[in-house]
Short mmCIF file of C-alpha atoms and ligand atoms in Angstrom, two decimals:
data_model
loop_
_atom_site.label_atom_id
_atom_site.label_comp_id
_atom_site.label_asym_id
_atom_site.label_seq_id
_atom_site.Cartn_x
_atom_site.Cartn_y
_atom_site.Cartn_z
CA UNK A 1 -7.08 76.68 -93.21
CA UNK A 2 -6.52 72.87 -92.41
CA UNK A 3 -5.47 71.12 -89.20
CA UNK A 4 -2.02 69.88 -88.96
CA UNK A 5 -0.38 67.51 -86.93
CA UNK A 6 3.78 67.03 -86.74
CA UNK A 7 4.71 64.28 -85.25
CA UNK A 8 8.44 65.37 -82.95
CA UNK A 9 9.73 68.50 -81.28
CA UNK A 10 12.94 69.14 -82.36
CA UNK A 11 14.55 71.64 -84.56
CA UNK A 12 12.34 70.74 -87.96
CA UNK A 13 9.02 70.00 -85.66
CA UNK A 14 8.67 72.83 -83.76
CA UNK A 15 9.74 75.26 -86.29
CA UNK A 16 7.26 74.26 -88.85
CA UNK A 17 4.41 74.00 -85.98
CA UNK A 18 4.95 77.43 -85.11
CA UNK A 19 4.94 78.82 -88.72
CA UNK A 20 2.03 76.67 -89.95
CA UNK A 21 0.44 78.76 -87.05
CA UNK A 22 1.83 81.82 -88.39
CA UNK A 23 0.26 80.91 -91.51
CA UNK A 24 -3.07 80.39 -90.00
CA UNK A 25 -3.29 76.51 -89.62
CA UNK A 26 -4.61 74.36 -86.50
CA UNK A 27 -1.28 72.95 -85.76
CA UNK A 28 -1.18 70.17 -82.72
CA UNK A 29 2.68 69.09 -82.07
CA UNK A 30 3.27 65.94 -80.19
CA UNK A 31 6.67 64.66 -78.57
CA UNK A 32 7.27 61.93 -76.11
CA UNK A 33 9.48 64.09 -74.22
CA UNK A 34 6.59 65.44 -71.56
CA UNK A 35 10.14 67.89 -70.55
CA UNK A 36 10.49 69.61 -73.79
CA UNK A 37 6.37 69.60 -74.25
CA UNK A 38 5.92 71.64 -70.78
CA UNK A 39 8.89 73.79 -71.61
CA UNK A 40 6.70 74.54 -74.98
CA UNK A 41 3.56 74.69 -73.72
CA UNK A 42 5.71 78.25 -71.40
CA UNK A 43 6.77 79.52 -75.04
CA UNK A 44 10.20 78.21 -74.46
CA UNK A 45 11.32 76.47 -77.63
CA UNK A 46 14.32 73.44 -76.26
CA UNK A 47 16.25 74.90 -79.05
CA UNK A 48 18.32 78.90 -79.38
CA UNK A 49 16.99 79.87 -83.09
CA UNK A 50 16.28 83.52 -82.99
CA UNK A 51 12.63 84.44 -83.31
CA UNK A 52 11.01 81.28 -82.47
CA UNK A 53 9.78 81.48 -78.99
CA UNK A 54 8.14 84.50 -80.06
CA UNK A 55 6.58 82.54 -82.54
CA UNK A 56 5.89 79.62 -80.21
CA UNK A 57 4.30 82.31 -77.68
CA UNK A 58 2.11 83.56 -80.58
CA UNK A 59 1.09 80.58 -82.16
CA UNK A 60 -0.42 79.68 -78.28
CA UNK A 61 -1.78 83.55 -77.93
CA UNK A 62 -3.66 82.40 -80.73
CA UNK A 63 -4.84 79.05 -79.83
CA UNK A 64 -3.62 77.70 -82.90
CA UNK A 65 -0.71 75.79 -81.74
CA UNK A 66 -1.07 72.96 -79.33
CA UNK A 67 1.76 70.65 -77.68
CA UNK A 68 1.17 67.10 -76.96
CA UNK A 69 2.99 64.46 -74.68
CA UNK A 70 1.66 61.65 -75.97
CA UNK A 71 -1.37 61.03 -78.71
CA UNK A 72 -4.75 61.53 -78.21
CA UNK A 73 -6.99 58.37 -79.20
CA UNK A 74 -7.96 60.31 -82.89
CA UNK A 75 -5.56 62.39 -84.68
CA UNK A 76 -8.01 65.51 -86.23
CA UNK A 77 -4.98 66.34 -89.13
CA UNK A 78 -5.50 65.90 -92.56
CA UNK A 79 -1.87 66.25 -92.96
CA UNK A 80 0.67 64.40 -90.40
CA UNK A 81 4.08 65.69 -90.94
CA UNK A 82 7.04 63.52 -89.73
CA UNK A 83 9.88 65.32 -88.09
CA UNK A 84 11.32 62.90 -85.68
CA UNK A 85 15.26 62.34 -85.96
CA UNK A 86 16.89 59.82 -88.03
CA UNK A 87 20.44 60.21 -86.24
CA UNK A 88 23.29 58.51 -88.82
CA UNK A 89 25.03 55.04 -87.69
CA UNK A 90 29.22 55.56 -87.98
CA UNK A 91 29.52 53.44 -91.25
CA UNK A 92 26.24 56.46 -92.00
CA UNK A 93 23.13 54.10 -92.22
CA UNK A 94 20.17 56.60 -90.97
CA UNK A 95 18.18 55.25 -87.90
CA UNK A 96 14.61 54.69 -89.05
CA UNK A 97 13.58 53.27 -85.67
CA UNK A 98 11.76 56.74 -84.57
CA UNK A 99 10.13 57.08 -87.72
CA UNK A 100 8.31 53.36 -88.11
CA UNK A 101 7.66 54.27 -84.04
CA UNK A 102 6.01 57.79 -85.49
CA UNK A 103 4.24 55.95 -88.55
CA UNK A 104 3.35 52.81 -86.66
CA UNK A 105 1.53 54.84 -83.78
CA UNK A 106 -0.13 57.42 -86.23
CA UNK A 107 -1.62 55.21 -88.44
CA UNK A 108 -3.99 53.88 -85.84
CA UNK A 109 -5.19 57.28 -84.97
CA UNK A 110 -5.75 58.49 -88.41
CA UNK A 111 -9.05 57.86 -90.98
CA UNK A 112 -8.49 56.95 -94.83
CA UNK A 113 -7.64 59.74 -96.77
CA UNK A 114 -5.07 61.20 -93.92
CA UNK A 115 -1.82 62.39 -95.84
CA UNK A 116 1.60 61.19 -93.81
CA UNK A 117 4.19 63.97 -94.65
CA UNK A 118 7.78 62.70 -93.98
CA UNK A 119 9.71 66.35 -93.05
CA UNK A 120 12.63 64.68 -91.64
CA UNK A 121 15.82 63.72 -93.70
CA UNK A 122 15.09 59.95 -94.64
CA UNK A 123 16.99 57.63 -96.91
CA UNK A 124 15.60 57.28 -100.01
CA UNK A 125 13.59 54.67 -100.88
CA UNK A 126 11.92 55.85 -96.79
CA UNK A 127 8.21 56.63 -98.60
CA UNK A 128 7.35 53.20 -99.38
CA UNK A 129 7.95 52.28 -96.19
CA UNK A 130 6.32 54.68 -93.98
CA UNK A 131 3.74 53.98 -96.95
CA UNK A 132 4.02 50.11 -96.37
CA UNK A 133 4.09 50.54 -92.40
CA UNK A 134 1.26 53.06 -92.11
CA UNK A 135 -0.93 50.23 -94.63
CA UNK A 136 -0.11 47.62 -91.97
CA UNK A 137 -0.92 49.55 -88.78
CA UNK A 138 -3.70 51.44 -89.89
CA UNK A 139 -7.18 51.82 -92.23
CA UNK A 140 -5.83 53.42 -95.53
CA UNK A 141 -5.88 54.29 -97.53
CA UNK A 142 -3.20 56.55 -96.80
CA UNK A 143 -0.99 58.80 -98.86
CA UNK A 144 2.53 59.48 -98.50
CA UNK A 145 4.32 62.52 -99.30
CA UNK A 146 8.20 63.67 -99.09
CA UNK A 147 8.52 67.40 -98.12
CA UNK A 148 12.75 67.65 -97.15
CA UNK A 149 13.10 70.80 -95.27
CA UNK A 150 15.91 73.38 -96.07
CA UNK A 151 15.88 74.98 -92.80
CA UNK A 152 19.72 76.23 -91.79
CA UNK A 153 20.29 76.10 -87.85
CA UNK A 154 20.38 80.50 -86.77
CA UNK A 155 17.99 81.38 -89.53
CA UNK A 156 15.37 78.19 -89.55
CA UNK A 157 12.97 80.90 -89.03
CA UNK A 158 13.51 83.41 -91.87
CA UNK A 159 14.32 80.05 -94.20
CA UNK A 160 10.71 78.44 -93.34
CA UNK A 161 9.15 82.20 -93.69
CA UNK A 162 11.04 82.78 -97.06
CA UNK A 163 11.29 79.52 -98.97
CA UNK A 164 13.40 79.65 -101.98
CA UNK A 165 11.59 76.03 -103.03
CA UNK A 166 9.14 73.74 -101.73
CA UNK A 167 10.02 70.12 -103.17
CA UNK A 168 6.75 67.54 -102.54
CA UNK A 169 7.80 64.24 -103.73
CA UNK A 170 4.39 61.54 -104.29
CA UNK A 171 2.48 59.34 -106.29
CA UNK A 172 -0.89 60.83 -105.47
CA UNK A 173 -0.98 64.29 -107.26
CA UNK A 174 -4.17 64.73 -104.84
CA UNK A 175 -1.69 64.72 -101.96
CA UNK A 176 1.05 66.74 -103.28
CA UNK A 177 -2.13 69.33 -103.95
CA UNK A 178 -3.09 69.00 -100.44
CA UNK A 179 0.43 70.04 -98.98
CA UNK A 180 1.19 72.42 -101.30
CA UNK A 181 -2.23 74.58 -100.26
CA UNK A 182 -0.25 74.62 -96.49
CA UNK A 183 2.51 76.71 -97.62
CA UNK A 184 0.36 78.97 -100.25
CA UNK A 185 0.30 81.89 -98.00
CA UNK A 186 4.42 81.75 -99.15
CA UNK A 187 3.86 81.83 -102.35
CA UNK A 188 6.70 79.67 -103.09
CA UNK A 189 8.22 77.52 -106.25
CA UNK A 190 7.02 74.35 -105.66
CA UNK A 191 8.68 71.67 -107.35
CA UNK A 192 6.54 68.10 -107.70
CA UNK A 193 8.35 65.52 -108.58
CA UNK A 194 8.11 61.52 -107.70
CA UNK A 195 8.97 60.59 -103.79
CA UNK A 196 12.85 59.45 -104.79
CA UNK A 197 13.31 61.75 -106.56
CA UNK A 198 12.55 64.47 -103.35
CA UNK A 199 14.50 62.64 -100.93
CA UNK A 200 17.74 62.84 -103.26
CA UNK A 201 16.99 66.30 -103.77
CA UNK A 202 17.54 67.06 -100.01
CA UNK A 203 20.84 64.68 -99.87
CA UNK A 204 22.48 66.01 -103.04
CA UNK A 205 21.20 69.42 -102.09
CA UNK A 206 23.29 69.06 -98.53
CA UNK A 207 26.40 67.03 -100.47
CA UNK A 208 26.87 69.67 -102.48
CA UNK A 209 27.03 72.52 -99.76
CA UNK A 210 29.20 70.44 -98.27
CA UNK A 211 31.27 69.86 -101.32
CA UNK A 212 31.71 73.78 -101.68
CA UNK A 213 32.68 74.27 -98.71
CA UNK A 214 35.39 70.77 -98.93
CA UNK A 215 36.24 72.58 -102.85
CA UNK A 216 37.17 75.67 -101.01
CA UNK A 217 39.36 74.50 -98.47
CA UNK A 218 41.20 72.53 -100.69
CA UNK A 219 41.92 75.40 -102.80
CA UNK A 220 43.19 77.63 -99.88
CA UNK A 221 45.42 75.01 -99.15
CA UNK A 222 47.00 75.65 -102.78
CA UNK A 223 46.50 79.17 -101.82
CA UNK A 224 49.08 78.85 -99.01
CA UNK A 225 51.63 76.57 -101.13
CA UNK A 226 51.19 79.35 -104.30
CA UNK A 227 50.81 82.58 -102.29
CA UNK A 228 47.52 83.33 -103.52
CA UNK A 229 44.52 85.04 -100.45
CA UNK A 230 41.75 82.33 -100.75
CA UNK A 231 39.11 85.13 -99.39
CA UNK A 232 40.09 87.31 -102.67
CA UNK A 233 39.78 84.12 -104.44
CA UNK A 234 36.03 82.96 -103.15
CA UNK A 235 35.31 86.62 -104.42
CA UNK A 236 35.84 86.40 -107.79
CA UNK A 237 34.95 83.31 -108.49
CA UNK A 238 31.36 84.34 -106.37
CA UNK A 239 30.87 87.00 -108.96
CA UNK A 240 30.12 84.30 -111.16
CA UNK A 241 26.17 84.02 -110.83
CA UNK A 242 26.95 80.22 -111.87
CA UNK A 243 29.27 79.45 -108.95
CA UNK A 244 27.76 82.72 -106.12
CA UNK A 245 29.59 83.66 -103.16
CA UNK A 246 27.83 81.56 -100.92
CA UNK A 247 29.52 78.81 -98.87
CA UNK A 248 32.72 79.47 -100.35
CA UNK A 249 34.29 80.08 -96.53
CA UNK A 250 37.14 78.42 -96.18
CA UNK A 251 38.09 77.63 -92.26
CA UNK A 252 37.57 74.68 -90.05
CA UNK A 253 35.31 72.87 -92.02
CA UNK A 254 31.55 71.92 -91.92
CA UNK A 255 30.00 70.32 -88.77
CA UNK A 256 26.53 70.51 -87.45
CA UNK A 257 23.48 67.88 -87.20
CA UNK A 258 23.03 67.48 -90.53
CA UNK A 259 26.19 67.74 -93.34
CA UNK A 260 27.79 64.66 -92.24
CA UNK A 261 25.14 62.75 -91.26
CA UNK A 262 23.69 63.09 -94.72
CA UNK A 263 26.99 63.28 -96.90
CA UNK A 264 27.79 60.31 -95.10
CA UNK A 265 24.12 58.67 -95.38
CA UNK A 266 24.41 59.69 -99.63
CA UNK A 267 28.05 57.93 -99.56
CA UNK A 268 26.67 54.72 -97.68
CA UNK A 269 23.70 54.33 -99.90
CA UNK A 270 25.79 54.82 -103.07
CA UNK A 271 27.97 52.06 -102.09
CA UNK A 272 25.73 49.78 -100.77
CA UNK A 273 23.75 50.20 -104.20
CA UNK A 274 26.70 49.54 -106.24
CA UNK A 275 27.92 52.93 -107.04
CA UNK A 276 31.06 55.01 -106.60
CA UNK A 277 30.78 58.14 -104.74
CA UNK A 278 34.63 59.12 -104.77
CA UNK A 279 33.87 62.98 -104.63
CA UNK A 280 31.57 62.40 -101.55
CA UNK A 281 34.77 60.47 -99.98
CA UNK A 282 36.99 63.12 -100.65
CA UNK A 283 34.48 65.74 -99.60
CA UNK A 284 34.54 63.79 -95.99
CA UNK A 285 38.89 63.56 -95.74
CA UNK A 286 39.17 66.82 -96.98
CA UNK A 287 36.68 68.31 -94.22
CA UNK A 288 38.01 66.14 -91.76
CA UNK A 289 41.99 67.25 -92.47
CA UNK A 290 40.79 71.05 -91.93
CA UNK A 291 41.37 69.95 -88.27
CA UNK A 292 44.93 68.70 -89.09
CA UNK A 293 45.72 71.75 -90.75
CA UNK A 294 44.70 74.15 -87.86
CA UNK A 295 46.88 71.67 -85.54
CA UNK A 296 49.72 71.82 -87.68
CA UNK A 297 49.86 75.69 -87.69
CA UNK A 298 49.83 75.86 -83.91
CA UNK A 299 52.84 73.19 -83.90
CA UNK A 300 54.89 74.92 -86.62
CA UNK A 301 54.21 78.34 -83.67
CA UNK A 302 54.54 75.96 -80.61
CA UNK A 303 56.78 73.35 -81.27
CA UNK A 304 55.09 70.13 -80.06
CA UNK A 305 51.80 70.53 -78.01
CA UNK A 306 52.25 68.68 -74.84
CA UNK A 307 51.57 70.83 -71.94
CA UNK A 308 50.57 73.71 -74.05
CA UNK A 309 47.90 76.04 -72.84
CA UNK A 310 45.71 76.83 -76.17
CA UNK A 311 42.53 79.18 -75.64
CA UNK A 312 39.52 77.94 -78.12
CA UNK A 313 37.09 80.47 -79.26
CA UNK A 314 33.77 78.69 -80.06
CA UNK A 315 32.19 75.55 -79.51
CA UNK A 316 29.22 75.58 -81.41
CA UNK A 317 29.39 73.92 -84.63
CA UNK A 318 28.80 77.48 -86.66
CA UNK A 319 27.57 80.92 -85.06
CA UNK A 320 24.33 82.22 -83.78
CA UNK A 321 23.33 78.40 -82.24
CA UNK A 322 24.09 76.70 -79.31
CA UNK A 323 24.51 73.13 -80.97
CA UNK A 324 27.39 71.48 -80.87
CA UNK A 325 26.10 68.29 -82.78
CA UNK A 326 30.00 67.55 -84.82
CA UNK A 327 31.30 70.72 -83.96
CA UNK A 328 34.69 71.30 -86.25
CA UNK A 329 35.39 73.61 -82.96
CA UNK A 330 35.03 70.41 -79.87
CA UNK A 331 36.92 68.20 -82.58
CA UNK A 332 39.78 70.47 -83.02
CA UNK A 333 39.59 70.44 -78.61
CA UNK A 334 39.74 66.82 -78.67
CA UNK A 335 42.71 66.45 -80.97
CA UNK A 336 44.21 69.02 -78.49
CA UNK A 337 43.68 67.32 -75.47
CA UNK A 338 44.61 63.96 -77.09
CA UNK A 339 48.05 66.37 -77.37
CA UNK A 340 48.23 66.69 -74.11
CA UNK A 341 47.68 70.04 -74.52
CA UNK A 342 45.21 72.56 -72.25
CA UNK A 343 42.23 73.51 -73.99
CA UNK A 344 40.65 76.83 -72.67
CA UNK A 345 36.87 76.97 -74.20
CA UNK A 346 34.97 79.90 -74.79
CA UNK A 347 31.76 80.21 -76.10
CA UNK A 348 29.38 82.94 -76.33
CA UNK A 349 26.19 80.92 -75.89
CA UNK A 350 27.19 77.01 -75.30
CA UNK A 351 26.96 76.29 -71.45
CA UNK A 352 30.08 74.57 -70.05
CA UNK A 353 28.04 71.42 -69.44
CA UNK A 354 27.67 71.10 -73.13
CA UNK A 355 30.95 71.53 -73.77
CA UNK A 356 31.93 69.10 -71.33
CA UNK A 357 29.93 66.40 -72.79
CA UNK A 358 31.42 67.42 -76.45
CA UNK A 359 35.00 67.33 -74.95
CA UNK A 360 35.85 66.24 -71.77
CA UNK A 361 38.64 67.45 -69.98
CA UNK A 362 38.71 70.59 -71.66
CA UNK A 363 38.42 73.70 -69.25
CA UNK A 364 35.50 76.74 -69.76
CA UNK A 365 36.42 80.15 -69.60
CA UNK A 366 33.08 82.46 -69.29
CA UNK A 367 34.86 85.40 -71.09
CA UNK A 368 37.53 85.53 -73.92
CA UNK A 369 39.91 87.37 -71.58
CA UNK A 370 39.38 85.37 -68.87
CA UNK A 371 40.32 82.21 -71.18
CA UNK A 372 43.45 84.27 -72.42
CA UNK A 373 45.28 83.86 -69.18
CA UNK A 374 48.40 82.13 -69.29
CA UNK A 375 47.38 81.23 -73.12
CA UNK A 376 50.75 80.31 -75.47
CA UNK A 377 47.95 80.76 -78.34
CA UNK A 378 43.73 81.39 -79.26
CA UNK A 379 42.43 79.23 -82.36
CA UNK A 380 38.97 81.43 -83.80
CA UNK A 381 37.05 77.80 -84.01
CA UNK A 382 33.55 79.23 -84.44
CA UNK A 383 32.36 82.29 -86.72
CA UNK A 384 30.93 84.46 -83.89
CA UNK A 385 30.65 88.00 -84.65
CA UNK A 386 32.10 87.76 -80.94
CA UNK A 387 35.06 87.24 -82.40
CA UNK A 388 35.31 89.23 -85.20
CA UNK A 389 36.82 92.81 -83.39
CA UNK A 390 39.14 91.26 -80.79
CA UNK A 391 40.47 93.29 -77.68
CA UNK A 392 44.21 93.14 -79.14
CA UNK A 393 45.49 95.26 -76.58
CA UNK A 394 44.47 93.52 -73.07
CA UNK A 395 44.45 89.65 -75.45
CA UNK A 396 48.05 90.42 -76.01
CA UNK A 397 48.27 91.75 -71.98
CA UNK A 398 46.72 88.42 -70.32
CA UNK A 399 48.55 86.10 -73.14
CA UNK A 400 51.69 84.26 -72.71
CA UNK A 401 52.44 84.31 -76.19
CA UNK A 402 50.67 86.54 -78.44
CA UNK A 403 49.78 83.89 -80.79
CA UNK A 404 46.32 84.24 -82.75
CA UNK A 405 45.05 81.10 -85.15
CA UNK A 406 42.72 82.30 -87.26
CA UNK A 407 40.70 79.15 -88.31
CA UNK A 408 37.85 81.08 -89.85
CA UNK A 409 39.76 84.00 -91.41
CA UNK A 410 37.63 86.58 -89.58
CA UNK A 411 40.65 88.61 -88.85
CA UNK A 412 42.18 91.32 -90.75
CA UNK A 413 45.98 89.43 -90.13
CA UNK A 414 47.86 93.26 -90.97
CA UNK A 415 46.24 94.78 -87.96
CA UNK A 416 46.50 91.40 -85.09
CA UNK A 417 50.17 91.81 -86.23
CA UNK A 418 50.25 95.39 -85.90
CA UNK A 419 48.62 94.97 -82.38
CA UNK A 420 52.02 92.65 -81.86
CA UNK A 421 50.43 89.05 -83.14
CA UNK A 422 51.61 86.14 -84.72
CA UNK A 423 48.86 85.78 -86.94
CA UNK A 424 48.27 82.55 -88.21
CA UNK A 425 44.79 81.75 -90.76
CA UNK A 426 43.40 79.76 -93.49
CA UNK A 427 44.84 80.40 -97.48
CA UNK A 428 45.82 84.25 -96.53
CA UNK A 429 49.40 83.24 -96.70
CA UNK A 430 49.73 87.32 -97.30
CA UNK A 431 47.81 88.32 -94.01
CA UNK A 432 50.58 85.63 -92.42
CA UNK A 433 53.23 88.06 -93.02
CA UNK A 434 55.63 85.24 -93.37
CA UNK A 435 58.55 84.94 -95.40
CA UNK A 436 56.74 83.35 -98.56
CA UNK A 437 57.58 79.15 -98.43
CA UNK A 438 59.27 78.46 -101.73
CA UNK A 439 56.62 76.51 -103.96
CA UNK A 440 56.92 73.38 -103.56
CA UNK A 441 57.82 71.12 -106.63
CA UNK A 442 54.52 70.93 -109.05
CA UNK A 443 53.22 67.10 -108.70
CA UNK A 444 54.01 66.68 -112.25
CA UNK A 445 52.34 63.46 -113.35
CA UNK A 446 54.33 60.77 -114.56
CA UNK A 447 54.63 60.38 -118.47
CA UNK A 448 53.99 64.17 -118.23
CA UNK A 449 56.63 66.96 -119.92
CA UNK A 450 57.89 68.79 -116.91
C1 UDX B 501 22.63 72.87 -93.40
C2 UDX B 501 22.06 73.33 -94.73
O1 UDX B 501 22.56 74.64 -95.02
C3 UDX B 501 20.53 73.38 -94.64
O2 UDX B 501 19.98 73.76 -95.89
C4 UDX B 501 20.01 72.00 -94.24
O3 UDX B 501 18.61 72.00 -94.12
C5 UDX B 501 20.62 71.57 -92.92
O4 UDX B 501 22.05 71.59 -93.01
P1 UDX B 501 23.13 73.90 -91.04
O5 UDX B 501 23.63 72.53 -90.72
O6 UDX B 501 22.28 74.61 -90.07
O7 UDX B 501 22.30 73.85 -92.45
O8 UDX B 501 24.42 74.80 -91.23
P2 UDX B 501 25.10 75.61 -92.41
O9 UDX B 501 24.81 77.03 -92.22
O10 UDX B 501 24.80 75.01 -93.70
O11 UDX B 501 26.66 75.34 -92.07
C6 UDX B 501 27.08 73.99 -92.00
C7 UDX B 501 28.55 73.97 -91.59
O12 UDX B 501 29.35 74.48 -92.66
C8 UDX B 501 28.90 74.79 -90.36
O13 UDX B 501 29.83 74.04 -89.57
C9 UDX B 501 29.59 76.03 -90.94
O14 UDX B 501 30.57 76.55 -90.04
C10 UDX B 501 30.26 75.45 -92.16
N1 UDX B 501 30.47 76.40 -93.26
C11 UDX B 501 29.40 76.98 -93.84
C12 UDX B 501 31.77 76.64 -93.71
O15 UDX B 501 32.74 76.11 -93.17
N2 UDX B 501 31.96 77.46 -94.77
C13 UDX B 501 30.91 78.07 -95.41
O16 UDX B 501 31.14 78.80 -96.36
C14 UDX B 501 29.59 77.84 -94.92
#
């Protein structure tokens, strides 16, 4: 077994310290946030992923897992893995500044030989210059290696635990040998290719979930204009082992810490390197005109939204986590409040402080019926199973109108309307129940025969 080092607490860093553990490495995890590190050091991960502060308590029980404040004058890791956060600027250049901070400080503590792992999500072109930076600061020779994680946020457990691929991107085959030995208790595919190369994989791996997701809600949207049920649709088509049924959901959209960070990272680079990334730009609008949609169903209900009282169910950007990091849920709040509306928030695990800070002047309810009160209509923002078998009978009691918006179709829309619901979702214009819109005219193109 080897000793480890990963350089950053968050999601990535302490979920790969506490399964190298698990895997029977010396893993020491280090994170200027002495909060978060004393928090650890109790087996209390900063983060709510099921399973991990069982894993964090175990990885202690067994003395293999040590948390850090700050870095002690000699690193003892052969392998330093990077997994400090490279937060997205607005026009999507990634922030590098805690990674050359990482790299810079590391180097100095390190001997020749000492492989620098870079686990975070980094532009490409990022391994020559931790490579470059850790050369300057430190007594190489060093070697580099890119190891993009695939973790999803609710399951970054189970998705360390069970890797369906291990990409290792490097020029030193030595190194790539090295990492790959860390993860052989998995017994995973591990692909090897050249350090780009693995850093695009990770981007066009996350564009392309993305991209699904953006493909399916523009096809419920012809759904609802042709009277097709885009759930029925994502079926079919997922029975194709080329396309598969996953992330074929249509609803709100895609949020979270990482999808439009890095689809909007991929579309930044591609431009500023000379190439055309239309489908990433479209993937972006059509995410972002989910929202729209879901707005414009509660004003064809409501009538304008000014003054409205609207209960929102979820806050989180998806379920099972408390992150609200681009939430689809807070950004359909904000668009409310902006409205003039009254957003009621529930959420079964997001504190009202957090969704305070995600949308601010939006009120908390602590249960579902408690944010019914007085409610003209409840949006489903977030796929908790909460949400998925709703009290019709004492909803429709506390409700002023007994108007449901289903933005993530977890509904069955025959029974809400059965239970005395207007029942509003996403490409089920069938589960609507309303009198089918004529088709609108065909956007024939011009030069075309009709
Ligand atoms: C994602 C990638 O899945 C993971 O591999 C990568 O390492 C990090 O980014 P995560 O951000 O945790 O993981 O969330 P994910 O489960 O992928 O969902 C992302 C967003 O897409 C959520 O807002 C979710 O609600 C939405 N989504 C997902 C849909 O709207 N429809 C779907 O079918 C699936």
């Amino acid at each position: 077994m080897a000793n480890v080092a990963v350089i950053g607490c968050g999601y990535v860093g302490v979920v790969s310290s506490a399964c190298f553990a698990k895997l029977g490495h010396d893993v020491t995890c280090i994170d200027i946030d002495a909060d978060r590190i004393s928090a650890l050091r109790m087996g209390r991960s900063p983060i709510y992923e099921p399973e991990l502060d069982a894993l964090v308590q175990e990885g202690l029980a067994s003395g293999r897992l040590h948390f850090l404040d700050d870095y002690p004058d000699q690193l003892d890791a052969r392998v330093v893995f990077i997994a400090v956060n490279t937060p997205g600027s607005q026009e999507g250049a990634a922030d590098l500044r805690a990674v050359r901070d990482a790299v810079a400080t590391v180097a100095t503590r390190i001997g020749p030989g000492t492989v620098l792992v870079n686990k975070s999500t980094v532009p490409i072109g990022t391994g020559e210059i931790v490579h470059g930076m850790a050369h300057r600061n430190g007594n190489g020779p060093f070697a580099v290696v890119s190891n993009p994680e695939f973790l999803r946020e609710g399951s970054a457990v189970h998705d360390f635990l069970h890797p369906e691929r291990i990409v290792l991107g490097s020029d030193d085959a030595w190194a790539i040998d090295m990492v790959a030995e860390l993860y052989a208790g998995l017994r995973p595919a591990i692909q090897r290719v050249d350090i780009r190369t693995a850093e695009m994989i990770k981007y066009a791996s996350n564009a392309f979930l993305a991209t699904k997701i953006s493909f399916i809600n523009e096809m419920a949207a012809i759904c609802e204009a042709l009277g097709a049920d885009v759930r029925e649709v994502a079926t079919g088509m997922g029975m194709d082992s080329r396309i598969s049924p996953h992330f074929l959901y249509a609803g709100l959209g895609w949020g979270g810490s990482c999808f439009p960070k890095d689809v909007r990272a991929l579309t930044h680079m591609a431009e500023a390197h000379g190439a055309h990334p239309q489908l990433l730009r479209s993937v972006s609008e059509i995410n972002h005109h989910q929202r729209l949609r879901v707005l414009a169903k509660l004003r064809s209900s409501l009538g304008p939204l000014e003054g409205r009282r609207v209960l929102v169910l979820g806050a989180s950007f998806k379920g099972n986590t408390d992150d609200t990091r681009n939430s689809p849920a807070l950004e359909l709040v904000r668009l409310l409040l902006l409205e003039g509306a009254t957003a009621v928030v529930h959420d079964p695990v997001v504190r009202p402080e957090r969704i305070a800070e995600g949308a601010p002047g939006a009120v908390c309810a602590a249960s579902i019926l408690e944010g019914a009160d007085g409610a003209e209509a409840a949006v489903i923002a977030t796929e908790w199973d909460d949400y998925r078998e709703l009290d019709f009978v004492n909803l429709r009691a506390r409700m002023a109108r007994p108007l449901i918006v289903d933005a993530r179709n977890l509904l069955d829309g025959r029974a809400a309307r059965a239970a005395g619901f207007e029942y509003r979702c996403v490409g089920r214009p069938g589960e609507e129940g309303l009198p089918f819109p004529v088709t609108p005219a065909l956007a024939v193109p011009t030069g075309v025969e009709r």
